[in-house]
Amino acid sequence: MLEGDTFKNIRVYWLAFVVYWGIFLFGYDSGIAGGVVSQPYFEAHFGLVSSDGTIDEAKDTQVSSNVVSVLQAGAFFGALGSAPISAWLGRRWTLVAFTVVFSVGAVLATVAGGSRGIGYIYGGRVVSGVGIGGISAVAPAYVSECSPKDVRGRITGIFQVMVATGVMVSYFVNLGVGLHLANSEMVWRIPFGLQLVPAGLMCFGLLTIKESPRWLASKGRVQEAIGILAYFRKEQPDSPVVQHEMAEIEAAIREEQEESKGLGLREAFFGTGNFIRFVIAFVLFVFQQWSGQNSVGYYAPQIFSSIGFTGVTNSLLASGIYGVVKVLATIVFVFLCVESLGRKISFIISAIGMGTMFFIVGAILKTHPAGNIQAGQQPPPASEAMAAMLYIFVCFYSVGWGPLPWVYVSDIFPTRTRHYGLAVASGTQWLFNFVVSKITPTLLADLGYKIFFMFGAINIGGMFTFSLLLPETKGRSLEEMDIIFGAVSFEAREAFIEKQKQELHRDIHNTISATSADQKV
């Protein structure tokens, strides 16, 4: 299934691999904090243990939610700030800048400890968040703009593969330091310090790839855009494939420019067919954050402890298995199913499956409370059943509401407003990410088993219903989205494309003729 396009599009796959190291950081940085703050040495070192040797629950909950959520606070501002920077500087150099910002934050968090208190971790997480937020907004737009339409869903969907891989690695890093370095400052310095490795790989890798041809075309650098588009497609600049795609790009950009003269940002949000796209992007990411996945992902050790996997080793190991299942399910869906099932049906299956699993977990926890299980003791059958349901839940998450919001939002916006659309989508994601991560410890403490019923109701009552309203975008070019959302008619677009193809063919022919004449002279 993959052989036909893999080598043809190898340069786009390489671009996605490089750019999505930043998305690996997204997942890793999101997953690492919950395990770090649950380490006994971390709790003792930063004053979360009372004088009688017990955990100060109020302070522990506050610090846990702060360490996890301040990343999202920084990411919210980084995502929104990325739009004007990306529009001015281009996708590639914007990513370089945000990767450097992220690395500064990683260093601050790593050196915390001793005379450098918890404030260094808070500050480092905020700064890293700014970098992650910018990367999460720009990276999917960059990859989408460079990908051919027949495999765009698959290539863009690698985003969620890298998120899931980052989360999984973070769980096992926490497990490793908890088993072998549990009584030293390494329980946070190694997890936070390792972030610099993928950040460095991404920064150097960005020097090996080319700018988005759609961004170049939007800046009037058409010949450069044609050359890079031909490079990504492994075609000659005058090939029919490149000419047709470039004509589509040029037609869409010129239509936008004609319609948006003098309107500026207002057109970006309220131009013909644009506002509904921003509404869809906003609602998709609100629901994604309230699906329950992030509560389980960020606080996996605490979640698994609440259902009977007590002790640091048991809870971290259960979290690690959860991460592995998530990665495998995401890989299977992105590489084998995303282009065959389509966006809409995947959203529907995902919402129903997730909600069902949460209702089952809540019912089991209600009828079979975890009780007072000793640390390290074998979890009872009811706890193992609930863990199995959570593993199945993350499989359903990985076939829809995990990877697809990023794919869908990358699909639907036109070139001129795509950076704004991705910035709003990413900003929404991080804002509600912050809210969910901040209040999850409190919800766990106050609601108990009812938290699973709450998420189940959101999955089926809200996410399933919204999925039914979404238009399908599978197999459609980025420029065809204007037709789907009513910004332009099919007939008008086809006429414009034919006109642009003729102009491009003439320009390329003149360029080739001029080059041949120069060579003869």
Short mmCIF file of C-alpha atoms in Angstrom, two decimals, residues 249-512:
data_model
loop_
_atom_site.label_atom_id
_atom_site.label_comp_id
_atom_site.label_asym_id
_atom_site.label_seq_id
_atom_site.Cartn_x
_atom_site.Cartn_y
_atom_site.Cartn_z
CA ILE A 249 -1.90 27.28 -5.74
CA GLU A 250 -1.61 30.47 -7.79
CA ALA A 251 -5.33 30.54 -8.54
CA ALA A 252 -6.25 30.22 -4.87
CA ILE A 253 -3.73 32.88 -3.81
CA ARG A 254 -4.83 35.37 -6.48
CA GLU A 255 -8.50 34.84 -5.65
CA GLU A 256 -7.76 35.48 -1.98
CA GLN A 257 -5.78 38.59 -2.81
CA GLU A 258 -8.56 39.98 -5.02
CA GLU A 259 -11.20 39.35 -2.36
CA SER A 260 -9.11 40.60 0.55
CA LYS A 261 -7.78 43.94 -0.69
CA GLY A 262 -7.79 46.36 2.21
CA LEU A 263 -9.31 43.89 4.68
CA GLY A 264 -6.20 42.50 6.44
CA LEU A 265 -6.88 40.33 9.47
CA ARG A 266 -10.60 40.86 9.14
CA GLU A 267 -10.57 38.87 5.89
CA ALA A 268 -8.54 36.13 7.50
CA PHE A 269 -11.31 35.48 10.00
CA PHE A 270 -14.46 36.77 8.30
CA GLY A 271 -13.75 36.43 4.56
CA THR A 272 -16.08 34.27 2.46
CA GLY A 273 -16.04 30.71 3.79
CA ASN A 274 -13.40 31.43 6.45
CA PHE A 275 -15.33 31.96 9.68
CA ILE A 276 -16.86 28.46 9.70
CA ARG A 277 -13.37 26.99 9.34
CA PHE A 278 -12.18 28.81 12.46
CA VAL A 279 -15.29 27.61 14.33
CA ILE A 280 -14.56 24.01 13.29
CA ALA A 281 -10.91 24.32 14.35
CA PHE A 282 -11.89 25.77 17.73
CA VAL A 283 -14.55 23.15 18.49
CA LEU A 284 -12.40 20.23 17.34
CA PHE A 285 -9.67 21.07 19.80
CA VAL A 286 -12.00 21.91 22.67
CA PHE A 287 -13.50 18.45 22.34
CA GLN A 288 -10.11 16.79 21.86
CA GLN A 289 -8.86 18.22 25.15
CA TRP A 290 -12.05 17.21 26.99
CA SER A 291 -12.02 13.67 25.56
CA GLY A 292 -10.27 12.40 28.69
CA GLN A 293 -7.07 11.35 26.93
CA ASN A 294 -4.97 14.20 28.29
CA SER A 295 -6.16 13.59 31.83
CA VAL A 296 -5.08 9.97 31.51
CA GLY A 297 -1.90 10.89 29.60
CA TYR A 298 -0.60 13.62 31.92
CA TYR A 299 -1.52 11.89 35.14
CA ALA A 300 -1.21 8.26 34.05
CA PRO A 301 0.68 7.18 37.21
CA GLN A 302 -1.96 8.80 39.42
CA ILE A 303 -4.85 7.46 37.27
CA PHE A 304 -3.53 3.89 37.40
CA SER A 305 -2.92 4.23 41.15
CA SER A 306 -6.57 5.28 41.57
CA ILE A 307 -7.79 2.06 39.91
CA GLY A 308 -5.54 -0.21 41.95
CA PHE A 309 -2.00 -0.11 40.46
CA THR A 310 -0.33 1.14 43.64
CA GLY A 311 3.37 1.80 44.17
CA VAL A 312 5.65 3.81 41.90
CA THR A 313 6.82 0.80 39.87
CA ASN A 314 3.33 -0.63 39.23
CA SER A 315 1.79 2.69 38.26
CA LEU A 316 4.70 3.75 36.03
CA LEU A 317 4.86 0.34 34.32
CA ALA A 318 1.10 0.44 33.64
CA SER A 319 1.60 3.96 32.25
CA GLY A 320 4.41 2.73 30.01
CA ILE A 321 2.25 -0.05 28.58
CA TYR A 322 -0.47 2.54 27.93
CA GLY A 323 2.08 4.58 25.98
CA VAL A 324 3.16 1.58 23.89
CA VAL A 325 -0.44 0.71 23.00
CA LYS A 326 -1.08 4.32 21.99
CA VAL A 327 1.95 4.43 19.68
CA LEU A 328 1.15 1.12 17.97
CA ALA A 329 -2.51 2.02 17.45
CA THR A 330 -1.60 5.43 16.03
CA ILE A 331 0.96 3.96 13.62
CA VAL A 332 -1.52 1.37 12.30
CA PHE A 333 -4.20 4.00 11.75
CA VAL A 334 -2.01 6.70 10.20
CA PHE A 335 -0.18 4.41 7.77
CA LEU A 336 -2.95 1.97 6.88
CA CYS A 337 -6.36 3.50 7.54
CA VAL A 338 -6.44 7.31 7.48
CA GLU A 339 -6.70 7.55 3.68
CA SER A 340 -9.11 4.63 3.32
CA LEU A 341 -11.58 5.24 6.16
CA GLY A 342 -11.74 8.98 5.66
CA ARG A 343 -11.90 11.73 8.27
CA LYS A 344 -15.58 11.73 9.16
CA ILE A 345 -16.16 8.01 9.78
CA SER A 346 -12.93 7.85 11.81
CA PHE A 347 -14.14 10.67 14.07
CA ILE A 348 -17.45 8.86 14.59
CA ILE A 349 -15.93 5.45 15.42
CA SER A 350 -13.41 7.08 17.74
CA ALA A 351 -16.00 9.06 19.75
CA ILE A 352 -18.34 6.10 20.28
CA GLY A 353 -15.50 3.75 21.24
CA MET A 354 -13.89 6.14 23.71
CA GLY A 355 -17.18 6.95 25.42
CA THR A 356 -18.09 3.27 25.76
CA MET A 357 -14.75 2.40 27.36
CA PHE A 358 -15.01 5.25 29.87
CA PHE A 359 -18.52 4.22 30.91
CA ILE A 360 -17.27 0.65 31.46
CA VAL A 361 -14.31 1.85 33.58
CA GLY A 362 -16.58 4.09 35.66
CA ALA A 363 -19.07 1.26 36.24
CA ILE A 364 -16.36 -1.20 37.31
CA LEU A 365 -14.74 1.36 39.63
CA LYS A 366 -18.16 2.10 41.17
CA THR A 367 -18.94 -1.58 41.86
CA HIS A 368 -15.36 -2.68 42.63
CA PRO A 369 -13.50 0.22 44.36
CA ALA A 370 -9.72 -0.01 44.37
CA GLY A 371 -9.68 -0.01 48.18
CA ASN A 372 -6.57 -0.24 50.32
CA ILE A 373 -4.17 -2.19 48.13
CA GLN A 374 -0.62 -2.34 49.47
CA ALA A 375 2.16 -0.79 47.39
CA GLY A 376 3.67 -3.39 45.07
CA GLN A 377 0.80 -5.85 45.62
CA GLN A 378 -0.64 -7.59 42.56
CA PRO A 379 -3.64 -5.55 41.34
CA PRO A 380 -7.00 -7.37 41.65
CA PRO A 381 -8.85 -8.64 38.54
CA ALA A 382 -11.19 -5.61 38.55
CA SER A 383 -8.19 -3.26 38.36
CA GLU A 384 -6.67 -5.27 35.53
CA ALA A 385 -10.00 -5.12 33.68
CA MET A 386 -10.13 -1.33 34.08
CA ALA A 387 -6.55 -1.03 32.82
CA ALA A 388 -7.50 -3.15 29.79
CA MET A 389 -10.43 -0.81 29.09
CA LEU A 390 -8.10 2.20 29.24
CA TYR A 391 -5.76 0.47 26.77
CA ILE A 392 -8.70 -0.15 24.41
CA PHE A 393 -9.82 3.45 24.97
CA VAL A 394 -6.49 4.80 23.74
CA CYS A 395 -6.78 2.61 20.62
CA PHE A 396 -10.09 4.30 19.80
CA TYR A 397 -8.54 7.69 20.55
CA SER A 398 -5.72 6.89 18.14
CA VAL A 399 -8.06 6.12 15.22
CA GLY A 400 -9.80 9.47 15.28
CA TRP A 401 -9.75 12.23 17.85
CA GLY A 402 -6.03 11.87 18.51
CA PRO A 403 -4.42 12.41 15.08
CA LEU A 404 -7.33 13.71 13.00
CA PRO A 405 -7.96 17.20 14.44
CA TRP A 406 -4.45 18.19 13.31
CA VAL A 407 -4.93 16.55 9.90
CA TYR A 408 -8.37 18.09 9.43
CA VAL A 409 -7.38 21.61 10.45
CA SER A 410 -4.27 21.44 8.26
CA ASP A 411 -6.59 20.47 5.40
CA ILE A 412 -9.27 23.11 5.53
CA PHE A 413 -7.56 26.52 5.56
CA PRO A 414 -6.39 28.41 2.42
CA THR A 415 -2.71 29.34 2.06
CA ARG A 416 -3.13 32.96 3.06
CA THR A 417 -4.91 32.15 6.33
CA ARG A 418 -3.48 28.72 7.14
CA HIS A 419 -0.96 30.07 9.66
CA TYR A 420 -3.77 31.96 11.40
CA GLY A 421 -5.98 28.87 11.37
CA LEU A 422 -3.28 26.63 12.80
CA ALA A 423 -2.38 29.28 15.38
CA VAL A 424 -6.00 29.50 16.56
CA ALA A 425 -6.32 25.70 16.56
CA SER A 426 -3.06 25.23 18.43
CA GLY A 427 -3.84 28.08 20.83
CA THR A 428 -7.24 26.52 21.58
CA GLN A 429 -5.58 23.16 22.10
CA TRP A 430 -3.08 24.59 24.56
CA LEU A 431 -5.61 26.79 26.40
CA PHE A 432 -7.93 23.89 27.16
CA ASN A 433 -4.94 21.61 27.62
CA PHE A 434 -3.94 23.98 30.43
CA VAL A 435 -7.43 23.99 31.92
CA VAL A 436 -7.76 20.19 31.83
CA SER A 437 -4.27 19.51 33.21
CA LYS A 438 -4.75 22.10 35.96
CA ILE A 439 -8.05 20.73 37.25
CA THR A 440 -7.59 16.98 36.69
CA PRO A 441 -5.94 16.32 40.11
CA THR A 442 -8.87 18.10 41.78
CA LEU A 443 -11.43 16.23 39.64
CA LEU A 444 -9.78 12.93 40.51
CA ALA A 445 -9.89 13.73 44.21
CA ASP A 446 -13.47 15.08 44.19
CA LEU A 447 -15.25 12.90 41.64
CA GLY A 448 -13.54 9.52 41.88
CA TYR A 449 -15.22 7.07 39.50
CA LYS A 450 -17.59 9.81 38.25
CA ILE A 451 -14.76 11.43 36.28
CA PHE A 452 -14.96 8.52 33.82
CA PHE A 453 -18.72 9.00 33.41
CA MET A 454 -18.11 12.70 32.75
CA PHE A 455 -15.62 12.02 29.97
CA GLY A 456 -17.81 9.26 28.52
CA ALA A 457 -20.73 11.68 28.25
CA ILE A 458 -18.54 14.26 26.49
CA ASN A 459 -17.29 11.62 24.03
CA ILE A 460 -20.69 10.33 22.98
CA GLY A 461 -22.93 13.32 23.65
CA GLY A 462 -20.69 16.03 22.18
CA MET A 463 -17.93 14.59 20.01
CA PHE A 464 -20.07 12.00 18.20
CA THR A 465 -22.75 14.61 17.40
CA PHE A 466 -20.20 17.13 16.12
CA SER A 467 -18.55 14.46 13.95
CA LEU A 468 -21.81 13.99 12.05
CA LEU A 469 -21.73 17.66 10.96
CA LEU A 470 -18.22 17.72 9.49
CA PRO A 471 -17.67 17.69 5.71
CA GLU A 472 -15.32 15.00 4.37
CA THR A 473 -11.90 16.23 3.16
CA LYS A 474 -10.19 12.94 2.24
CA GLY A 475 -8.53 13.01 -1.18
CA ARG A 476 -9.20 16.71 -1.79
CA SER A 477 -6.43 19.20 -2.54
CA LEU A 478 -5.85 22.11 -0.17
CA GLU A 479 -7.14 24.47 -2.85
CA GLU A 480 -10.38 22.47 -3.23
CA MET A 481 -11.30 23.36 0.36
CA ASP A 482 -12.44 26.79 -0.85
CA ILE A 483 -15.07 24.98 -2.97
CA ILE A 484 -16.17 22.78 -0.04
CA PHE A 485 -16.62 25.78 2.26
CA GLY A 486 -18.27 28.00 -0.34
CA ALA A 487 -15.51 30.55 -0.83
CA VAL A 488 -15.57 29.98 -4.62
CA SER A 489 -17.64 27.95 -7.08
CA PHE A 490 -16.26 24.87 -8.81
CA GLU A 491 -16.72 26.43 -12.26
CA ALA A 492 -14.96 29.67 -11.34
CA ARG A 493 -12.02 27.79 -9.82
CA GLU A 494 -11.59 25.52 -12.86
CA ALA A 495 -11.61 28.52 -15.20
CA PHE A 496 -9.01 30.28 -13.07
CA ILE A 497 -6.81 27.15 -12.98
CA GLU A 498 -6.86 26.81 -16.77
CA LYS A 499 -5.86 30.44 -17.13
CA GLN A 500 -3.01 30.02 -14.63
CA LYS A 501 -1.78 26.84 -16.35
CA GLN A 502 -1.52 28.68 -19.64
CA GLU A 503 0.40 31.54 -18.03
CA LEU A 504 2.74 29.16 -16.17
CA HIS A 505 3.37 27.11 -19.31
CA ARG A 506 4.24 30.28 -21.23
CA ASP A 507 6.55 31.53 -18.44
CA ILE A 508 8.37 28.18 -18.20
CA HIS A 509 8.70 27.95 -22.00
CA ASN A 510 10.17 31.46 -22.15
CA THR A 511 12.60 30.64 -19.33
CA ILE A 512 13.78 27.46 -21.07
#
